[in-house]
């Protein structure tokens, strides 16, 4: 018997048993478990949707509306979009397709993933730190990944050279990078990741592999990560692409991204950017401050608009630190 793939943040044995009993396809020899124990919150995604299912390559298996696994994934997506937000309450799930890992190469990929999961678990004292995570891309890109694996990394990305994912409860983070296809649909890839021991990667990093043998992957924050970074050296051993979720959003992404942003945007008196950079330099590493300074320089040279500058600084520094800096500035004033 192969040791089942168990996600530390999503898997619940009782949910697995229930889901597998109602979905025989998940009993295949190449797919032991489903992404279970996802929240039992009420789903806010409208459905069923009458749109025809997207056409993917023949190897994928479409889950049926009402299937337990379908509902679990749908609920998790809604949580990641934010319950009560426009984008969460009006998104329409068109289809969920499962990767069955058929054929010699499909089985080889699952076996390789299991071998590395076991190795990382042994290295990390029994915990391989398995997580579910979202990856956004075009329909063509996601199909290619499912069929052949990851073939490219993100060069010169905010957190170095690797493949970036959003945690299963933060779908909005990667949804902003999704692409609308010719049918007006967006597609997300739900993957299993072997994270092992994570290390913080600061914005502006040019890192492309773990900083030492102690670490296995990167995150933007150790306590509440919004980004998982799987280095390009591990992208086809530490990632298992399992489901493609196709849905329609209520508006263009920029539209409902603004709805999400406005709900957490800090309000404050005006603060000069040079002063802000000076304050942030006391808390952030030099490479991060250099990146913020570069964006500020780009803004002064009219290469990027002020809203984009603000959004990038918020992404890099985080609202908590920015609010603290602004309050400190106002107190001194």
Protein backbone atom coordinates (compact mmCIF):
# COMPACT_ATOMS: atom_id res chain seq x y z
CA UNK A 1 0.00 0.00 0.00
CA UNK A 2 1.25 3.46 -0.85
CA UNK A 3 1.13 6.03 1.92
CA UNK A 4 -1.76 8.41 1.10
CA UNK A 5 -1.10 12.02 0.25
CA UNK A 6 -2.40 13.99 3.21
CA UNK A 7 -2.66 17.77 3.26
CA UNK A 8 -2.04 19.07 6.75
CA UNK A 9 -4.37 22.04 6.31
CA UNK A 10 -7.29 20.51 4.43
CA UNK A 11 -7.45 16.77 5.00
CA UNK A 12 -9.88 15.24 7.43
CA UNK A 13 -10.12 11.40 7.45
CA UNK A 14 -13.87 11.34 7.98
CA UNK A 15 -14.42 13.74 5.06
CA UNK A 16 -12.13 11.66 2.86
CA UNK A 17 -14.07 8.51 3.62
CA UNK A 18 -17.38 10.18 2.87
CA UNK A 19 -16.14 11.79 -0.33
CA UNK A 20 -14.51 8.64 -1.64
CA UNK A 21 -17.61 6.58 -0.92
CA UNK A 22 -19.63 8.83 -3.21
CA UNK A 23 -16.99 9.34 -5.88
CA UNK A 24 -15.47 6.08 -7.11
CA UNK A 25 -13.06 7.83 -9.47
CA UNK A 26 -11.11 9.04 -6.46
CA UNK A 27 -10.34 5.42 -5.57
CA UNK A 28 -8.01 5.07 -8.56
CA UNK A 29 -4.51 3.78 -7.98
CA UNK A 30 -2.98 7.11 -8.93
CA UNK A 31 -5.16 9.39 -6.78
CA UNK A 32 -5.70 8.29 -3.20
CA UNK A 33 -7.56 11.22 -1.72
CA UNK A 34 -9.57 14.30 -2.52
CA UNK A 35 -9.13 17.84 -1.21
CA UNK A 36 -11.39 17.18 1.76
CA UNK A 37 -12.31 18.82 5.04
CA UNK A 38 -12.79 22.05 3.15
CA UNK A 39 -15.06 24.40 5.04
CA UNK A 40 -18.68 23.45 5.56
CA UNK A 41 -19.70 27.08 5.13
CA UNK A 42 -22.64 27.75 2.88
CA UNK A 43 -21.56 28.15 -0.72
CA UNK A 44 -22.20 31.54 -2.26
CA UNK A 45 -21.44 30.52 -5.82
CA UNK A 46 -24.55 30.53 -7.92
CA UNK A 47 -25.38 27.46 -9.88
CA UNK A 48 -25.85 25.28 -11.65
CA UNK A 49 -24.49 27.30 -14.56
CA UNK A 50 -26.04 26.72 -17.98
CA UNK A 51 -22.88 27.56 -19.91
CA UNK A 52 -21.35 24.69 -21.86
CA UNK A 53 -18.26 23.16 -20.21
CA UNK A 54 -14.91 24.41 -21.50
CA UNK A 55 -13.13 22.10 -23.90
CA UNK A 56 -9.96 20.65 -22.44
CA UNK A 57 -7.80 17.84 -23.68
CA UNK A 58 -9.38 14.38 -23.44
CA UNK A 59 -7.40 13.25 -20.39
CA UNK A 60 -9.36 15.30 -17.85
CA UNK A 61 -12.43 14.01 -16.03
CA UNK A 62 -15.29 16.41 -15.38
CA UNK A 63 -16.82 16.34 -11.89
CA UNK A 64 -20.58 16.48 -11.70
CA UNK A 65 -22.58 19.24 -10.02
CA UNK A 66 -23.59 17.98 -6.59
CA UNK A 67 -20.60 15.66 -6.32
CA UNK A 68 -19.12 15.97 -2.82
CA UNK A 69 -15.65 16.83 -4.07
CA UNK A 70 -17.15 19.40 -6.48
CA UNK A 71 -18.94 21.07 -3.56
CA UNK A 72 -15.86 21.01 -1.34
CA UNK A 73 -13.71 22.72 -3.95
CA UNK A 74 -16.46 25.21 -4.76
CA UNK A 75 -16.85 26.18 -1.11
CA UNK A 76 -13.11 26.65 -0.72
CA UNK A 77 -12.98 28.87 -3.77
CA UNK A 78 -15.76 31.04 -2.39
CA UNK A 79 -13.93 31.40 0.92
CA UNK A 80 -10.78 32.38 -0.93
CA UNK A 81 -12.65 35.05 -2.89
CA UNK A 82 -14.18 36.43 0.29
CA UNK A 83 -17.70 35.68 1.48
CA UNK A 84 -20.06 38.58 1.04
CA UNK A 85 -18.00 40.29 -1.65
CA UNK A 86 -19.44 40.84 -5.10
CA UNK A 87 -16.90 38.50 -6.68
CA UNK A 88 -17.70 35.72 -4.24
CA UNK A 89 -21.46 35.87 -4.25
CA UNK A 90 -21.95 36.10 -8.00
CA UNK A 91 -19.22 33.90 -9.44
CA UNK A 92 -20.60 31.00 -11.48
CA UNK A 93 -18.76 27.69 -11.45
CA UNK A 94 -18.98 26.33 -14.98
CA UNK A 95 -16.94 23.16 -14.53
CA UNK A 96 -14.38 21.39 -12.37
CA UNK A 97 -12.08 18.91 -14.12
CA UNK A 98 -9.87 16.38 -12.36
CA UNK A 99 -6.49 15.20 -13.53
CA UNK A 100 -6.62 11.37 -13.36
CA UNK A 101 -2.86 10.95 -13.99
CA UNK A 102 -3.43 8.21 -16.53
CA UNK A 103 -0.79 6.42 -18.52
CA UNK A 104 2.82 5.71 -17.79
CA UNK A 105 3.85 9.36 -17.46
CA UNK A 106 0.87 10.26 -15.30
CA UNK A 107 1.64 7.44 -12.89
CA UNK A 108 5.32 8.38 -12.90
CA UNK A 109 4.45 11.94 -11.85
CA UNK A 110 2.33 10.83 -8.90
CA UNK A 111 4.94 8.28 -7.82
CA UNK A 112 7.69 10.88 -8.07
CA UNK A 113 5.60 13.28 -5.97
CA UNK A 114 5.09 10.60 -3.33
CA UNK A 115 8.78 9.75 -3.24
CA UNK A 116 9.72 13.39 -2.70
CA UNK A 117 6.93 13.86 -0.17
CA UNK A 118 8.28 10.95 1.85
CA UNK A 119 11.87 12.25 1.56
CA UNK A 120 10.91 15.74 2.73
CA UNK A 121 8.86 14.27 5.58
CA UNK A 122 11.88 12.25 6.75
CA UNK A 123 14.05 15.35 6.47
CA UNK A 124 11.59 17.52 8.40
CA UNK A 125 10.82 15.19 11.29
CA UNK A 126 7.77 13.54 9.78
CA UNK A 127 5.97 16.60 8.41
CA UNK A 128 6.35 17.29 4.69
CA UNK A 129 4.07 20.35 5.04
CA UNK A 130 1.65 19.40 2.27
CA UNK A 131 -0.65 22.24 1.24
CA UNK A 132 -3.32 22.90 -1.34
CA UNK A 133 -2.77 26.08 -3.37
CA UNK A 134 -4.12 27.98 -6.37
CA UNK A 135 -2.31 28.83 -9.59
CA UNK A 136 -3.81 31.16 -12.21
CA UNK A 137 -3.21 31.08 -15.93
CA UNK A 138 -4.82 30.83 -19.32
CA UNK A 139 -6.81 27.76 -20.30
CA UNK A 140 -4.05 26.71 -22.69
CA UNK A 141 -1.33 27.14 -20.06
CA UNK A 142 -3.18 25.16 -17.39
CA UNK A 143 -3.93 22.33 -19.81
CA UNK A 144 -0.27 22.18 -20.78
CA UNK A 145 0.74 22.04 -17.12
CA UNK A 146 -1.69 19.21 -16.37
CA UNK A 147 -0.52 17.30 -19.43
CA UNK A 148 3.23 17.91 -19.28
CA UNK A 149 4.08 19.62 -16.00
CA UNK A 150 5.45 23.09 -15.32
CA UNK A 151 7.72 24.24 -18.10
CA UNK A 152 8.58 27.76 -17.04
CA UNK A 153 9.32 29.69 -13.89
CA UNK A 154 8.64 33.30 -13.07
CA UNK A 155 11.75 35.28 -13.97
CA UNK A 156 12.41 38.53 -12.14
CA UNK A 157 9.25 38.11 -10.10
CA UNK A 158 8.62 39.99 -6.89
CA UNK A 159 9.92 37.08 -4.81
CA UNK A 160 12.65 35.69 -7.01
CA UNK A 161 12.70 32.96 -9.62
CA UNK A 162 10.14 30.29 -8.95
CA UNK A 163 6.50 29.32 -9.39
CA UNK A 164 4.14 31.39 -7.25
CA UNK A 165 0.99 30.00 -5.64
CA UNK A 166 -1.71 31.39 -3.39
CA UNK A 167 -2.88 29.44 -0.32
CA UNK A 168 -6.13 27.57 -0.68
CA UNK A 169 -7.91 30.18 1.45
CA UNK A 170 -6.58 33.12 -0.59
CA UNK A 171 -7.85 32.57 -4.12
CA UNK A 172 -8.18 36.31 -4.70
CA UNK A 173 -4.40 36.68 -4.45
CA UNK A 174 -3.80 34.66 -7.62
CA UNK A 175 -7.14 35.43 -9.26
CA UNK A 176 -5.80 38.87 -10.12
CA UNK A 177 -3.33 37.10 -12.42
CA UNK A 178 -5.94 34.98 -14.18
CA UNK A 179 -6.82 35.34 -17.86
CA UNK A 180 -10.29 35.60 -19.40
CA UNK A 181 -10.68 33.18 -22.33
CA UNK A 182 -12.72 33.55 -25.51
CA UNK A 183 -15.86 32.38 -23.67
CA UNK A 184 -15.51 34.90 -20.86
CA UNK A 185 -14.33 32.29 -18.38
CA UNK A 186 -11.44 32.26 -15.93
CA UNK A 187 -9.52 29.17 -14.89
CA UNK A 188 -7.63 28.26 -11.74
CA UNK A 189 -5.45 25.24 -11.11
CA UNK A 190 -5.71 23.61 -7.67
CA UNK A 191 -2.44 21.90 -6.82
CA UNK A 192 -0.91 19.95 -3.98
CA UNK A 193 2.46 21.33 -2.88
CA UNK A 194 5.30 19.87 -0.85
CA UNK A 195 6.55 22.90 1.05
CA UNK A 196 8.72 21.25 3.68
CA UNK A 197 10.46 23.88 5.80
CA UNK A 198 9.72 27.35 4.48
CA UNK A 199 11.82 30.49 4.62
CA UNK A 200 10.78 34.11 4.21
CA UNK A 201 11.61 35.59 0.81
CA UNK A 202 11.60 39.38 0.75
CA UNK A 203 10.29 41.39 -2.19
CA UNK A 204 13.01 42.26 -4.65
CA UNK A 205 14.88 39.02 -4.03
CA UNK A 206 16.70 37.34 -6.93
CA UNK A 207 16.68 33.98 -5.14
CA UNK A 208 16.17 30.90 -7.31
CA UNK A 209 16.74 28.02 -4.87
CA UNK A 210 16.67 27.43 -1.09
CA UNK A 211 19.20 29.56 0.77
CA UNK A 212 20.52 26.43 2.53
CA UNK A 213 19.84 22.71 2.90
CA UNK A 214 17.68 23.55 5.90
CA UNK A 215 14.90 25.02 3.73
CA UNK A 216 12.77 23.65 0.92
CA UNK A 217 10.49 26.48 -0.29
CA UNK A 218 9.67 30.13 0.25
CA UNK A 219 6.81 32.21 1.62
CA UNK A 220 6.19 35.93 1.83
CA UNK A 221 5.22 35.65 5.50
CA UNK A 222 5.80 32.80 7.96
CA UNK A 223 2.66 33.27 10.05
CA UNK A 224 0.09 34.33 7.42
CA UNK A 225 1.53 33.62 3.97
CA UNK A 226 -0.20 34.94 0.88
CA UNK A 227 2.41 33.52 -1.48
CA UNK A 228 4.06 30.12 -1.67
CA UNK A 229 7.22 30.02 -3.77
CA UNK A 230 8.28 26.67 -5.22
CA UNK A 231 11.75 27.11 -6.70
CA UNK A 232 12.24 26.27 -10.36
CA UNK A 233 14.55 23.39 -9.38
CA UNK A 234 11.59 21.69 -7.65
CA UNK A 235 8.69 22.70 -9.85
CA UNK A 236 8.06 19.24 -11.29
CA UNK A 237 8.75 17.22 -8.15
CA UNK A 238 7.08 19.28 -5.42
CA UNK A 239 3.88 20.24 -7.31
CA UNK A 240 0.98 17.94 -8.18
CA UNK A 241 -1.64 19.67 -10.42
CA UNK A 242 -4.99 18.06 -9.59
CA UNK A 243 -8.02 20.17 -10.59
CA UNK A 244 -8.90 22.88 -13.09
CA UNK A 245 -11.76 25.10 -11.93
CA UNK A 246 -13.53 27.11 -14.64
CA UNK A 247 -15.90 29.91 -13.70
CA UNK A 248 -17.37 33.23 -14.74
CA UNK A 249 -16.81 36.32 -12.64
CA UNK A 250 -19.48 39.03 -12.40
CA UNK A 251 -17.24 41.67 -13.97
CA UNK A 252 -13.77 42.26 -15.35
CA UNK A 253 -11.10 41.27 -12.87
CA UNK A 254 -9.91 44.83 -12.32
CA UNK A 255 -13.43 45.76 -11.36
CA UNK A 256 -13.92 43.30 -8.56
CA UNK A 257 -10.25 43.43 -7.54
CA UNK A 258 -10.94 47.07 -6.68
CA UNK A 259 -13.92 45.99 -4.57
CA UNK A 260 -11.63 43.66 -2.63
CA UNK A 261 -8.87 46.25 -2.29
CA UNK A 262 -11.17 49.01 -1.07
CA UNK A 263 -12.34 46.88 1.83
CA UNK A 264 -8.87 46.84 3.39
CA UNK A 265 -7.39 50.10 2.15
CA UNK A 266 -5.96 52.14 5.02
CA UNK A 267 -7.13 55.73 5.21
CA UNK A 268 -4.73 58.36 6.47
CA UNK A 269 -3.45 61.91 6.03
CA UNK A 270 -1.06 62.52 3.17
CA UNK A 271 2.53 61.36 3.84
CA UNK A 272 5.49 62.15 1.58
CA UNK A 273 6.91 59.03 -0.03
CA UNK A 274 10.54 59.87 0.84
CA UNK A 275 9.48 60.07 4.50
CA UNK A 276 7.58 56.81 4.21
CA UNK A 277 10.59 55.10 2.66
CA UNK A 278 12.77 56.41 5.45
CA UNK A 279 10.42 54.98 8.08
CA UNK A 280 10.08 51.64 6.30
CA UNK A 281 13.86 51.31 6.07
CA UNK A 282 13.88 50.73 9.84
CA UNK A 283 11.77 47.59 9.44
CA UNK A 284 12.45 46.17 5.97
CA UNK A 285 15.69 44.78 4.51
CA UNK A 286 17.77 46.91 2.12
CA UNK A 287 16.76 44.88 -0.96
CA UNK A 288 13.09 45.57 -0.23
CA UNK A 289 13.66 49.27 0.35
CA UNK A 290 15.62 49.41 -2.91
CA UNK A 291 12.63 47.91 -4.73
CA UNK A 292 10.22 50.43 -3.19
CA UNK A 293 12.61 53.23 -4.10
CA UNK A 294 12.76 51.94 -7.67
CA UNK A 295 8.96 52.02 -7.94
CA UNK A 296 8.91 55.54 -6.51
CA UNK A 297 11.52 56.60 -9.07
CA UNK A 298 9.43 55.00 -11.84
CA UNK A 299 6.43 57.01 -10.64
CA UNK A 300 8.37 60.28 -10.63
CA UNK A 301 9.50 59.51 -14.17
CA UNK A 302 5.83 58.89 -15.09
CA UNK A 303 6.48 55.23 -15.91
CA UNK A 304 3.77 54.05 -13.51
CA UNK A 305 0.72 55.94 -12.15
CA UNK A 306 0.37 56.79 -8.47
CA UNK A 307 -2.36 54.16 -7.81
CA UNK A 308 -0.05 51.46 -9.14
CA UNK A 309 2.80 52.75 -6.97
CA UNK A 310 0.58 52.64 -3.89
CA UNK A 311 -0.66 49.16 -4.72
CA UNK A 312 2.88 47.84 -5.15
CA UNK A 313 4.06 49.40 -1.89
CA UNK A 314 1.07 47.90 -0.08
CA UNK A 315 1.84 44.49 -1.55
CA UNK A 316 5.49 44.72 -0.50
CA UNK A 317 5.21 46.29 2.95
CA UNK A 318 1.76 45.16 4.02
CA UNK A 319 -1.05 47.34 5.33
CA UNK A 320 -0.23 46.70 9.00
CA UNK A 321 3.25 48.19 8.70
CA UNK A 322 2.05 51.05 6.50
CA UNK A 323 -0.72 52.01 8.91
CA UNK A 324 1.77 51.98 11.78
CA UNK A 325 4.17 54.21 9.83
CA UNK A 326 1.41 56.66 8.92
CA UNK A 327 0.13 56.85 12.51
CA UNK A 328 3.66 57.48 13.71
CA UNK A 329 4.06 60.29 11.18
CA UNK A 330 0.74 61.86 12.16
CA UNK A 331 1.70 61.74 15.85
CA UNK A 332 4.95 63.54 15.16
CA UNK A 333 3.07 66.14 13.11
